[in-house]
Coordinates of N, CA, C and O in Angstrom, one line a residue:
G1 N -9.1 9.8 10.1 CA -8.3 8.9 9.1 C -6.6 8.8 9.9 O -6.5 9.6 10.7
A2 N -6.2 7.5 9.4 CA -4.8 7.6 9.7 C -3.8 8.5 9.2 O -4.1 9.0 8.1
T3 N -2.7 8.7 9.7 CA -1.8 9.6 9.2 C -0.5 8.8 8.7 O -0.4 7.4 9.3
P4 N 0.1 9.3 7.8 CA 1.3 8.6 7.4 C 2.3 8.3 8.4 O 2.9 7.2 8.4
E5 N 2.5 9.1 9.4 CA 3.3 8.8 10.8 C 2.6 7.4 11.3 O 3.4 6.8 11.8
E6 N 1.6 7.3 11.6 CA 0.9 6.3 12.5 C 1.0 5.1 11.4 O 1.7 3.9 12.2
L7 N 1.0 5.0 10.3 CA 1.2 3.8 9.4 C 2.7 3.5 9.5 O 3.3 2.4 9.6
Q8 N 3.6 4.5 9.5 CA 4.9 4.2 9.6 C 5.4 3.7 11.0 O 6.2 2.6 10.8
A9 N 4.7 3.9 12.0 CA 5.1 3.7 13.3 C 4.7 2.1 13.4 O 5.0 1.4 13.9
H10 N 3.6 1.8 12.7 CA 2.8 0.3 12.8 C 3.8 -0.8 12.0 O 3.8 -1.7 12.5
F11 N 4.3 -0.1 11.0 CA 5.2 -1.1 10.0 C 6.7 -0.8 10.2 O 7.4 -1.5 9.4
Q12 N 7.2 -0.1 11.0 CA 8.8 0.4 11.2 C 9.3 -0.9 11.6 O 10.4 -1.1 11.2
D13 N 9.1 -1.8 12.2 CA 9.6 -3.1 12.8 C 9.9 -4.1 11.5 O 10.7 -4.8 11.8
C14 N 9.1 -3.7 10.5 CA 9.3 -4.7 9.3 C 10.5 -4.4 8.3 O 11.3 -5.1 7.9
G15 N 10.8 -3.3 8.6 CA 12.1 -2.6 7.5 C 12.2 -1.3 7.3 O 11.3 -0.6 7.6
S16 N 13.0 -0.9 6.4 CA 13.1 0.6 6.1 C 12.3 0.9 5.1 O 11.7 0.1 4.1
I17 N 11.3 1.9 5.4 CA 10.4 2.6 4.7 C 10.8 3.5 3.9 O 11.1 4.5 4.5
N18 N 10.2 3.7 2.5 CA 10.9 4.7 1.8 C 9.6 5.5 1.5 O 9.8 6.9 1.5
R19 N 8.6 5.1 1.6 CA 7.2 6.2 1.5 C 6.0 5.5 1.8 O 5.8 4.5 1.9
V20 N 5.0 6.5 2.3 CA 3.6 6.1 2.7 C 2.9 7.2 1.9 O 2.8 8.3 2.1
T21 N 1.8 6.4 1.3 CA 0.8 6.9 0.3 C -0.4 6.8 0.7 O -0.9 5.4 0.6
I22 N -1.2 7.6 1.4 CA -2.6 7.3 1.8 C -3.6 7.7 0.4 O -3.5 8.9 0.0
L23 N -4.3 6.7 -0.2 CA -5.0 7.3 -1.1 C -6.5 7.8 -0.7 O -7.0 7.5 0.3
C24 N -6.8 9.3 -1.3 CA -8.1 9.8 -1.1 C -8.9 10.0 -2.2 O -8.3 9.9 -3.3
N25 N -10.1 10.3 -2.0 CA -11.1 10.5 -2.8 C -10.7 11.7 -3.4 O -10.8 12.8 -2.6
K26 N -10.7 12.0 -4.9 CA -10.2 13.4 -5.3 C -11.1 14.5 -5.3 O -10.8 15.6 -5.4
F27 N -12.5 13.9 -5.0 CA -13.7 15.0 -5.2 C -14.0 15.1 -3.8 O -14.1 16.6 -3.5
T28 N -13.8 14.3 -2.9 CA -14.2 14.6 -1.4 C -12.9 15.0 -0.4 O -13.1 15.7 0.6
G29 N -11.6 14.6 -1.0 CA -10.6 14.6 -0.1 C -10.4 13.7 0.9 O -9.5 13.8 1.6
H30 N -11.6 12.7 1.4 CA -11.5 12.0 2.4 C -10.8 10.7 2.0 O -10.8 10.0 0.9
P31 N -10.1 9.9 3.0 CA -9.3 8.7 2.8 C -10.5 7.8 2.1 O -11.3 7.4 2.6
K32 N -9.7 6.9 1.1 CA -10.4 5.7 0.6 C -10.3 4.7 1.5 O -11.0 3.5 1.3
G33 N -9.4 4.5 2.6 CA -9.6 3.5 3.5 C -8.3 2.3 3.2 O -8.3 1.5 3.5
F34 N -7.3 2.9 2.1 CA -6.1 2.0 1.9 C -5.0 3.1 1.6 O -5.4 4.0 1.2
A35 N -3.8 2.4 1.8 CA -2.5 3.1 1.7 C -1.4 2.1 0.9 O -1.6 0.7 1.2
Y36 N -0.7 2.8 0.5 CA 0.6 2.0 -0.1 C 1.8 2.3 0.8 O 1.9 3.6 1.2
I37 N 2.5 1.2 1.1 CA 3.7 1.6 2.0 C 4.9 0.9 1.3 O 5.0 -0.2 0.9
E38 N 5.8 1.9 0.8 CA 6.8 1.4 0.1 C 8.1 1.2 0.7 O 8.4 2.0 1.5
F39 N 8.7 -0.1 0.8 CA 9.8 -0.6 1.7 C 10.9 -0.6 0.6 O 11.0 -0.7 -0.7
S40 N 12.2 -0.5 1.2 CA 13.4 -0.3 0.5 C 13.9 -1.7 0.1 O 14.7 -1.9 -1.1
D41 N 13.3 -2.8 0.6 CA 13.7 -4.1 0.0 C 12.5 -5.1 0.3 O 11.7 -5.0 1.2
E42 N 12.8 -6.1 -0.2 CA 12.0 -7.5 -0.6 C 11.6 -8.0 0.9 O 10.4 -8.4 1.1
D43 N 12.7 -8.1 1.6 CA 12.6 -8.7 3.0 C 11.7 -8.0 3.9 O 10.7 -8.6 4.7
A44 N 11.6 -6.5 3.8 CA 10.4 -5.9 4.5 C 9.3 -6.0 4.3 O 8.6 -6.1 5.0
V45 N 8.7 -6.4 2.8 CA 7.7 -6.8 2.3 C 7.1 -8.0 2.8 O 6.1 -8.1 3.4
K46 N 8.0 -9.1 3.0 CA 7.6 -10.2 3.6 C 7.4 -10.1 5.2 O 6.4 -10.6 5.4
N47 N 8.1 -9.2 5.8 CA 8.0 -9.2 7.3 C 6.6 -8.4 7.2 O 5.9 -8.4 8.3
A48 N 6.4 -7.5 6.4 CA 4.9 -6.7 6.5 C 3.8 -7.3 6.4 O 2.7 -7.4 7.0
T49 N 4.1 -8.5 5.4 CA 2.7 -9.5 5.3 C 2.3 -10.2 6.6 O 1.2 -10.8 6.7
I50 N 3.4 -10.3 7.3 CA 2.9 -10.9 8.9 C 2.2 -10.3 9.4 O 1.3 -10.5 10.3
L51 N 1.9 -8.7 9.1 CA 0.8 -8.0 10.0 C -0.3 -8.0 9.3 O -1.3 -7.3 9.8
N52 N -0.7 -8.7 8.4 CA -1.8 -9.1 7.8 C -2.9 -9.7 8.8 O -2.6 -10.4 9.8
D53 N -4.2 -8.7 8.9 CA -5.2 -9.2 10.0 C -4.8 -8.7 11.5 O -5.5 -9.2 12.2
S54 N -3.7 -7.9 11.5 CA -3.4 -7.2 12.5 C -4.3 -6.1 12.9 O -5.1 -5.5 12.2
L55 N -4.2 -5.5 14.2 CA -5.2 -4.5 14.5 C -4.5 -3.0 14.2 O -3.1 -3.0 14.8
F56 N -5.0 -2.4 13.6 CA -4.5 -0.9 13.5 C -5.5 0.2 13.9 O -6.5 0.4 13.2
R57 N -5.2 1.0 15.0 CA -6.2 1.8 15.4 C -7.5 1.4 15.6 O -8.7 1.7 15.1
T58 N -7.7 0.1 16.2 CA -8.9 -0.6 16.6 C -9.7 -1.2 15.5 O -10.6 -2.0 15.5
R59 N -8.9 -1.4 14.0 CA -9.4 -1.9 12.9 C -8.3 -3.0 12.6 O -7.3 -2.9 12.4
Q60 N -9.1 -4.0 12.1 CA -8.2 -5.0 11.4 C -7.9 -4.9 10.1 O -8.8 -4.3 9.2
I61 N -6.7 -5.0 9.7 CA -6.4 -4.6 8.4 C -5.9 -5.8 7.4 O -5.4 -6.7 8.2
K62 N -5.9 -5.3 6.2 CA -5.3 -6.5 5.3 C -4.0 -5.9 4.9 O -4.0 -4.8 4.2
V63 N -3.0 -6.8 4.7 CA -1.7 -6.5 4.2 C -1.4 -7.6 3.1 O -1.3 -8.8 3.3
T64 N -1.1 -7.1 1.9 CA -0.9 -7.8 0.8 C 0.3 -7.3 -0.1 O 0.3 -5.8 0.1
P65 N 1.4 -8.0 -0.6 CA 2.2 -7.5 -1.6 C 1.6 -6.7 -2.7 O 0.9 -7.2 -3.1
K66 N 2.1 -5.7 -3.1 CA 1.6 -5.0 -4.4 C 1.9 -6.0 -5.8 O 2.8 -6.5 -5.8
R67 N 1.0 -6.3 -6.6 CA 1.0 -6.9 -7.6 C 1.7 -6.2 -8.6 O 1.6 -5.0 -8.8
T68 N 2.6 -7.0 -9.1 CA 3.6 -6.1 -10.0 C 3.0 -6.2 -11.5 O 2.9 -7.5 -11.8
N69 N 2.9 -5.4 -12.3 CA 2.4 -5.3 -13.5 C 3.6 -5.7 -14.4 O 4.9 -5.1 -14.4
V70 N 3.5 -6.2 -15.5 CA 4.4 -6.6 -16.6 C 4.5 -5.4 -17.7 O 3.4 -5.1 -18.2
P71 N 5.4 -4.8 -17.9 CA 5.6 -3.4 -18.9 C 5.0 -4.0 -20.3 O 5.5 -5.2 -20.4
G72 N 4.3 -3.3 -20.8 CA 3.8 -3.9 -22.2 C 2.5 -4.8 -22.0 O 1.9 -4.7 -23.2
M73 N 2.0 -5.2 -21.1 CA 0.9 -6.3 -20.9 C -0.2 -5.1 -20.8 O -0.2 -4.0 -20.3
N74 N -1.3 -5.7 -21.4 CA -2.6 -4.9 -21.4 C -3.0 -5.0 -20.0 O -3.3 -6.0 -19.3
D75 N -3.2 -3.7 -19.4 CA -3.7 -3.5 -18.2 C -5.1 -3.3 -18.0 O -5.8 -2.2 -18.3
F76 N -6.0 -4.1 -17.7 CA -7.5 -4.2 -17.9 C -7.9 -3.7 -19.1 O -8.9 -2.9 -18.9
G77 N -7.4 -3.8 -20.2 CA -8.1 -3.3 -21.5 C -7.8 -1.8 -21.5 O -8.5 -1.1 -22.3
R78 N -6.9 -1.2 -20.9 CA -6.5 0.4 -20.9 C -5.5 0.5 -22.1 O -5.2 1.7 -22.2
G79 N -5.3 -0.3 -22.7 CA -4.1 0.1 -23.6 C -2.8 -0.6 -23.2 O -2.9 -0.9 -21.9
G80 N -1.9 -1.0 -24.0 CA -0.7 -1.6 -23.8 C 0.6 -0.7 -23.3 O 1.8 -1.1 -23.6
R81 N 0.3 0.0 -22.2 CA 1.6 1.0 -22.0 C 2.2 0.6 -20.8 O 3.1 1.2 -20.2
G82 N 2.0 -0.5 -20.0 CA 2.3 -1.0 -19.0 C 1.7 -0.5 -17.8 O 0.7 0.4 -17.9
G83 N 1.9 -1.1 -16.5 CA 1.0 -0.7 -15.4 C 1.6 0.3 -14.4 O 1.0 0.4 -13.5
F84 N 2.7 0.8 -15.0 CA 3.4 1.6 -13.6 C 2.8 3.0 -13.9 O 3.0 3.9 -14.5
R85 N 1.9 3.6 -12.9 CA 1.2 4.5 -13.1 C 1.3 5.8 -12.1 O 0.7 6.6 -11.9
G86 N 2.6 5.5 -11.4 CA 3.0 6.8 -10.7 C 2.4 6.9 -9.2 O 2.6 7.8 -8.7
R87 N 1.7 6.1 -8.8 CA 1.1 5.9 -7.4 C 2.3 5.4 -6.7 O 3.3 5.5 -6.9
G88 N 1.7 5.0 -5.6 CA 2.9 4.5 -4.4 C 3.3 3.1 -4.9 O 2.7 2.5 -5.6
G89 N 4.5 2.7 -4.2 CA 5.0 1.2 -4.4 C 5.7 1.1 -5.6 O 5.7 -0.2 -6.3
R90 N 6.4 2.0 -6.1 CA 7.3 1.9 -7.4 C 8.4 1.4 -7.1 O 9.0 1.4 -6.0
G91 N 9.1 0.7 -7.8 CA 10.3 -0.1 -7.7 C 10.3 -1.3 -6.9 O 9.3 -1.8 -7.1
R92 N 11.4 -1.8 -6.3 CA 11.4 -2.7 -5.3 C 10.7 -2.7 -4.2 O 10.5 -1.5 -3.5
G93 N 10.1 -3.7 -3.7 CA 9.4 -4.0 -2.5 C 8.3 -2.8 -2.0 O 8.3 -2.3 -1.1
G94 N 7.1 -2.8 -2.9 CA 5.9 -2.1 -2.4 C 5.3 -3.0 -1.7 O 5.2 -4.4 -1.9
G95 N 4.3 -2.4 -0.8 CA 3.4 -3.3 -0.1 C 2.1 -2.2 0.3 O 2.4 -1.1 0.2
Y96 N 0.9 -3.0 0.5 CA 0.0 -2.1 0.9 C -0.9 -2.6 2.0 O -1.1 -3.8 2.2
Y97 N -1.7 -1.6 2.9 CA -2.7 -2.2 3.7 C -3.8 -1.8 3.4 O -4.0 -0.7 2.7
R98 N -4.8 -2.4 3.9 CA -6.3 -1.8 3.4 C -6.9 -2.1 4.7 O -7.1 -3.1 5.2
G99 N -7.5 -0.9 5.3 CA -8.4 -1.0 6.6 C -9.6 -1.6 6.3 O -10.6 -1.6 5.3
R100 N -10.2 -2.5 7.3 CA -11.6 -2.7 7.3 C -12.3 -2.8 8.6 O -11.7 -2.8 9.6
G101 N -13.8 -2.6 8.4 CA -14.6 -2.6 9.6 C -15.4 -1.5 9.5 O -15.3 -0.5 9.2

């Protein structure tokens, strides 16, 4: 699987990166095939979306801005406590990539 350093290198021209989080299956420990990249500002997120459908390690990747949840709204029927769940992309300028192929 990809390392956070490889992802950071792929997205470094977009802007300042706060954090890279690669999501893994909690039972097997294997990567799920997608990651969150938290940028320090909105412009970096816009720049990162330009890399949508680009090649990363010979695979075409999907880059989309993280959907922001409205606090207090019902999040897929799981109760009304808001959607900030402590994963990657908190605060301003979250974005993520998903490998395909």
